[in-house]
mmCIF file with all atom_site columns, C-alpha atoms in Angstrom:
data_model
loop_
_atom_site.group_PDB
_atom_site.id
_atom_site.type_symbol
_atom_site.label_atom_id
_atom_site.label_alt_id
_atom_site.label_comp_id
_atom_site.label_asym_id
_atom_site.label_entity_id
_atom_site.label_seq_id
_atom_site.pdbx_PDB_ins_code
_atom_site.Cartn_x
_atom_site.Cartn_y
_atom_site.Cartn_z
_atom_site.occupancy
_atom_site.B_iso_or_equiv
_atom_site.pdbx_formal_charge
_atom_site.auth_seq_id
_atom_site.auth_comp_id
_atom_site.auth_asym_id
_atom_site.auth_atom_id
_atom_site.pdbx_PDB_model_num
ATOM 1  C CA . MET A 1 1  ? 38.405 -8.810  65.638 1.00 0.00 ? 1  MET A CA 1
ATOM 2  C CA . ALA A 1 2  ? 38.892 -5.293  63.777 1.00 0.00 ? 2  ALA A CA 1
ATOM 3  C CA . CYS A 1 3  ? 38.558 -3.769  67.337 1.00 0.00 ? 3  CYS A CA 1
ATOM 4  C CA . ALA A 1 4  ? 41.158 -6.109  68.844 1.00 0.00 ? 4  ALA A CA 1
ATOM 5  C CA . TYR A 1 5  ? 43.570 -5.049  66.428 1.00 0.00 ? 5  TYR A CA 1
ATOM 6  C CA . GLY A 1 6  ? 42.842 -1.588  67.046 1.00 0.00 ? 6  GLY A CA 1
ATOM 7  C CA . PHE A 1 7  ? 40.316 -0.718  64.458 1.00 0.00 ? 7  PHE A CA 1
ATOM 8  C CA . ASP A 1 8  ? 37.583 0.404   66.762 1.00 0.00 ? 8  ASP A CA 1
ATOM 9  C CA . SER A 1 9  ? 36.280 3.387   64.821 1.00 0.00 ? 9  SER A CA 1
ATOM 10 C CA . ALA A 1 10 ? 36.618 1.418   61.278 1.00 0.00 ? 10 ALA A CA 1
ATOM 11 C CA . ALA A 1 11 ? 34.533 -1.534  62.785 1.00 0.00 ? 11 ALA A CA 1
ATOM 12 C CA . ALA A 1 12 ? 31.855 0.699   64.290 1.00 0.00 ? 12 ALA A CA 1
ATOM 13 C CA . GLU A 1 13 ? 31.535 2.362   60.702 1.00 0.00 ? 13 GLU A CA 1
ATOM 14 C CA . ILE A 1 14 ? 31.734 -0.939  58.831 1.00 0.00 ? 14 ILE A CA 1
ATOM 15 C CA . GLN A 1 15 ? 29.048 -2.366  61.233 1.00 0.00 ? 15 GLN A CA 1
ATOM 16 C CA . LYS A 1 16 ? 26.879 0.485   60.409 1.00 0.00 ? 16 LYS A CA 1
ATOM 17 C CA . HIS A 1 17 ? 26.802 0.302   56.874 1.00 0.00 ? 17 HIS A CA 1
ATOM 18 C CA . PHE A 1 18 ? 26.539 -3.535  56.760 1.00 0.00 ? 18 PHE A CA 1
ATOM 19 C CA . LEU A 1 19 ? 23.517 -3.346  59.336 1.00 0.00 ? 19 LEU A CA 1
ATOM 20 C CA . SER A 1 20 ? 21.894 -0.580  56.727 1.00 0.00 ? 20 SER A CA 1
ATOM 21 C CA . GLY A 1 21 ? 22.163 -2.877  53.952 1.00 0.00 ? 21 GLY A CA 1
ATOM 22 C CA . ALA A 1 22 ? 25.248 -0.924  52.433 1.00 0.00 ? 22 ALA A CA 1
ATOM 23 C CA . LYS A 1 23 ? 27.462 -3.911  52.208 1.00 0.00 ? 23 LYS A CA 1
ATOM 24 C CA . ASP A 1 24 ? 29.111 -2.610  49.175 1.00 0.00 ? 24 ASP A CA 1
ATOM 25 C CA . VAL A 1 25 ? 30.198 0.617   51.192 1.00 0.00 ? 25 VAL A CA 1
ATOM 26 C CA . ALA A 1 26 ? 31.006 -1.496  54.390 1.00 0.00 ? 26 ALA A CA 1
ATOM 27 C CA . ALA A 1 27 ? 33.311 -3.280  52.215 1.00 0.00 ? 27 ALA A CA 1
ATOM 28 C CA . GLN A 1 28 ? 34.941 -0.354  50.909 1.00 0.00 ? 28 GLN A CA 1
ATOM 29 C CA . ARG A 1 29 ? 35.431 0.885   54.763 1.00 0.00 ? 29 ARG A CA 1
ATOM 30 C CA . VAL A 1 30 ? 37.710 -1.944  55.714 1.00 0.00 ? 30 VAL A CA 1
ATOM 31 C CA . PRO A 1 31 ? 41.362 -0.337  56.204 1.00 0.00 ? 31 PRO A CA 1
ATOM 32 C CA . ASP A 1 32 ? 43.999 -1.887  53.886 1.00 0.00 ? 32 ASP A CA 1
ATOM 33 C CA . GLU A 1 33 ? 46.350 -2.138  56.932 1.00 0.00 ? 33 GLU A CA 1
ATOM 34 C CA . LEU A 1 34 ? 43.571 -4.520  58.249 1.00 0.00 ? 34 LEU A CA 1
ATOM 35 C CA . ILE A 1 35 ? 43.345 -6.755  55.489 1.00 0.00 ? 35 ILE A CA 1
ATOM 36 C CA . GLU A 1 36 ? 47.312 -7.037  55.285 1.00 0.00 ? 36 GLU A CA 1
ATOM 37 C CA . MET A 1 37 ? 47.488 -7.972  58.857 1.00 0.00 ? 37 MET A CA 1
ATOM 38 C CA . THR A 1 38 ? 44.684 -10.812 58.557 1.00 0.00 ? 38 THR A CA 1
ATOM 39 C CA . ALA A 1 39 ? 44.893 -12.020 54.908 1.00 0.00 ? 39 ALA A CA 1
ATOM 40 C CA . LEU A 1 40 ? 47.137 -12.968 51.961 1.00 0.00 ? 40 LEU A CA 1
ATOM 41 C CA . VAL A 1 41 ? 46.727 -10.991 49.116 1.00 0.00 ? 41 VAL A CA 1
ATOM 42 C CA . GLY A 1 42 ? 48.916 -10.562 46.057 1.00 0.00 ? 42 GLY A CA 1
ATOM 43 C CA . ASP A 1 43 ? 51.204 -12.662 43.865 1.00 0.00 ? 43 ASP A CA 1
ATOM 44 C CA . SER A 1 44 ? 52.415 -15.974 45.275 1.00 0.00 ? 44 SER A CA 1
ATOM 45 C CA . ALA A 1 45 ? 55.895 -14.783 46.200 1.00 0.00 ? 45 ALA A CA 1
ATOM 46 C CA . SER A 1 46 ? 54.160 -11.972 48.030 1.00 0.00 ? 46 SER A CA 1
ATOM 47 C CA . MET A 1 47 ? 51.737 -14.230 49.669 1.00 0.00 ? 47 MET A CA 1
ATOM 48 C CA . ALA A 1 48 ? 54.757 -16.683 50.776 1.00 0.00 ? 48 ALA A CA 1
ATOM 49 C CA . ALA A 1 49 ? 56.619 -13.522 52.063 1.00 0.00 ? 49 ALA A CA 1
ATOM 50 C CA . GLN A 1 50 ? 53.364 -12.704 54.166 1.00 0.00 ? 50 GLN A CA 1
ATOM 51 C CA . LEU A 1 51 ? 53.172 -16.498 55.391 1.00 0.00 ? 51 LEU A CA 1
ATOM 52 C CA . ASP A 1 52 ? 56.506 -15.970 56.631 1.00 0.00 ? 52 ASP A CA 1
ATOM 53 C CA . ARG A 1 53 ? 55.782 -12.943 58.634 1.00 0.00 ? 53 ARG A CA 1
ATOM 54 C CA . PHE A 1 54 ? 52.539 -15.170 59.863 1.00 0.00 ? 54 PHE A CA 1
ATOM 55 C CA . THR A 1 55 ? 54.811 -17.929 60.847 1.00 0.00 ? 55 THR A CA 1
ATOM 56 C CA . ALA A 1 56 ? 57.506 -15.780 62.697 1.00 0.00 ? 56 ALA A CA 1
ATOM 57 C CA . ALA A 1 57 ? 54.563 -14.117 64.630 1.00 0.00 ? 57 ALA A CA 1
ATOM 58 C CA . GLY A 1 58 ? 53.413 -17.706 65.758 1.00 0.00 ? 58 GLY A CA 1
ATOM 59 C CA . VAL A 1 59 ? 50.376 -18.137 63.757 1.00 0.00 ? 59 VAL A CA 1
ATOM 60 C CA . GLY A 1 60 ? 50.019 -21.909 63.398 1.00 0.00 ? 60 GLY A CA 1
ATOM 61 C CA . THR A 1 61 ? 47.029 -22.182 61.327 1.00 0.00 ? 61 THR A CA 1
ATOM 62 C CA . VAL A 1 62 ? 46.390 -20.615 57.835 1.00 0.00 ? 62 VAL A CA 1
ATOM 63 C CA . TYR A 1 63 ? 43.463 -21.033 55.542 1.00 0.00 ? 63 TYR A CA 1
ATOM 64 C CA . LEU A 1 64 ? 44.171 -20.518 51.807 1.00 0.00 ? 64 LEU A CA 1
ATOM 65 C CA . ILE A 1 65 ? 40.808 -19.486 50.202 1.00 0.00 ? 65 ILE A CA 1
ATOM 66 C CA . PRO A 1 66 ? 41.618 -18.405 46.722 1.00 0.00 ? 66 PRO A CA 1
ATOM 67 C CA . PHE A 1 67 ? 38.856 -16.788 44.680 1.00 0.00 ? 67 PHE A CA 1
ATOM 68 C CA . ASP A 1 68 ? 38.175 -18.131 41.371 1.00 0.00 ? 68 ASP A CA 1
ATOM 69 C CA . ASP A 1 69 ? 35.211 -19.533 39.453 1.00 0.00 ? 69 ASP A CA 1
ATOM 70 C CA . GLU A 1 70 ? 37.220 -22.430 38.382 1.00 0.00 ? 70 GLU A CA 1
ATOM 71 C CA . PRO A 1 71 ? 38.047 -25.115 40.856 1.00 0.00 ? 71 PRO A CA 1
ATOM 72 C CA . THR A 1 72 ? 41.396 -26.510 38.914 1.00 0.00 ? 72 THR A CA 1
ATOM 73 C CA . ALA A 1 73 ? 42.457 -22.814 39.193 1.00 0.00 ? 73 ALA A CA 1
ATOM 74 C CA . ARG A 1 74 ? 41.530 -22.484 42.950 1.00 0.00 ? 74 ARG A CA 1
ATOM 75 C CA . ALA A 1 75 ? 43.662 -25.541 43.713 1.00 0.00 ? 75 ALA A CA 1
ATOM 76 C CA . ALA A 1 76 ? 46.535 -24.480 41.546 1.00 0.00 ? 76 ALA A CA 1
ATOM 77 C CA . ALA A 1 77 ? 46.765 -21.078 43.287 1.00 0.00 ? 77 ALA A CA 1
ATOM 78 C CA . VAL A 1 78 ? 47.137 -23.160 46.515 1.00 0.00 ? 78 VAL A CA 1
ATOM 79 C CA . THR A 1 79 ? 49.903 -25.057 45.255 1.00 0.00 ? 79 THR A CA 1
ATOM 80 C CA . GLN A 1 80 ? 51.732 -22.268 43.873 1.00 0.00 ? 80 GLN A CA 1
ATOM 81 C CA . VAL A 1 81 ? 51.721 -20.367 47.193 1.00 0.00 ? 81 VAL A CA 1
ATOM 82 C CA . LEU A 1 82 ? 52.689 -23.135 49.031 1.00 0.00 ? 82 LEU A CA 1
ATOM 83 C CA . ASP A 1 83 ? 55.417 -24.209 46.510 1.00 0.00 ? 83 ASP A CA 1
ATOM 84 C CA . GLU A 1 84 ? 56.920 -20.784 47.171 1.00 0.00 ? 84 GLU A CA 1
ATOM 85 C CA . ALA A 1 85 ? 56.225 -20.973 50.944 1.00 0.00 ? 85 ALA A CA 1
ATOM 86 C CA . ARG A 1 86 ? 57.649 -24.221 51.446 1.00 0.00 ? 86 ARG A CA 1
ATOM 87 C CA . PRO A 1 87 ? 61.727 -23.835 51.028 1.00 0.00 ? 87 PRO A CA 1
ATOM 88 C CA . ARG A 1 88 ? 61.587 -20.795 52.817 1.00 0.00 ? 88 ARG A CA 1
ATOM 89 C CA . THR A 1 89 ? 59.289 -21.805 55.975 1.00 0.00 ? 89 THR A CA 1
ATOM 90 C CA . PRO A 1 90 ? 59.798 -25.350 56.519 1.00 0.00 ? 90 PRO A CA 1
ATOM 91 C CA . ALA A 1 91 ? 56.718 -25.630 59.277 1.00 0.00 ? 91 ALA A CA 1
ATOM 92 C CA . ILE A 1 92 ? 54.435 -25.221 56.135 1.00 0.00 ? 92 ILE A CA 1
ATOM 93 C CA . ALA A 1 93 ? 52.772 -28.562 55.717 1.00 0.00 ? 93 ALA A CA 1
#
């Protein structure tokens, strides 16, 4: 996927580190631009704006996977992003 988005050299470096067992180094080598192109990050308002851009670009499916140890916090995070995004992006279910 990284190559398809134009990050060929980064993908090669990431793979080299990952396959050698240096997974932390591999993760550090993922370009911020690639993350921003493929993931929702930030507070609920910025994630909602990112959802708007994804929807405008024709993205039809987005998986929201919040990272938190507490299940209720994860559910609340998804609800918060959706509540922020729905008024601006009617296609969001």
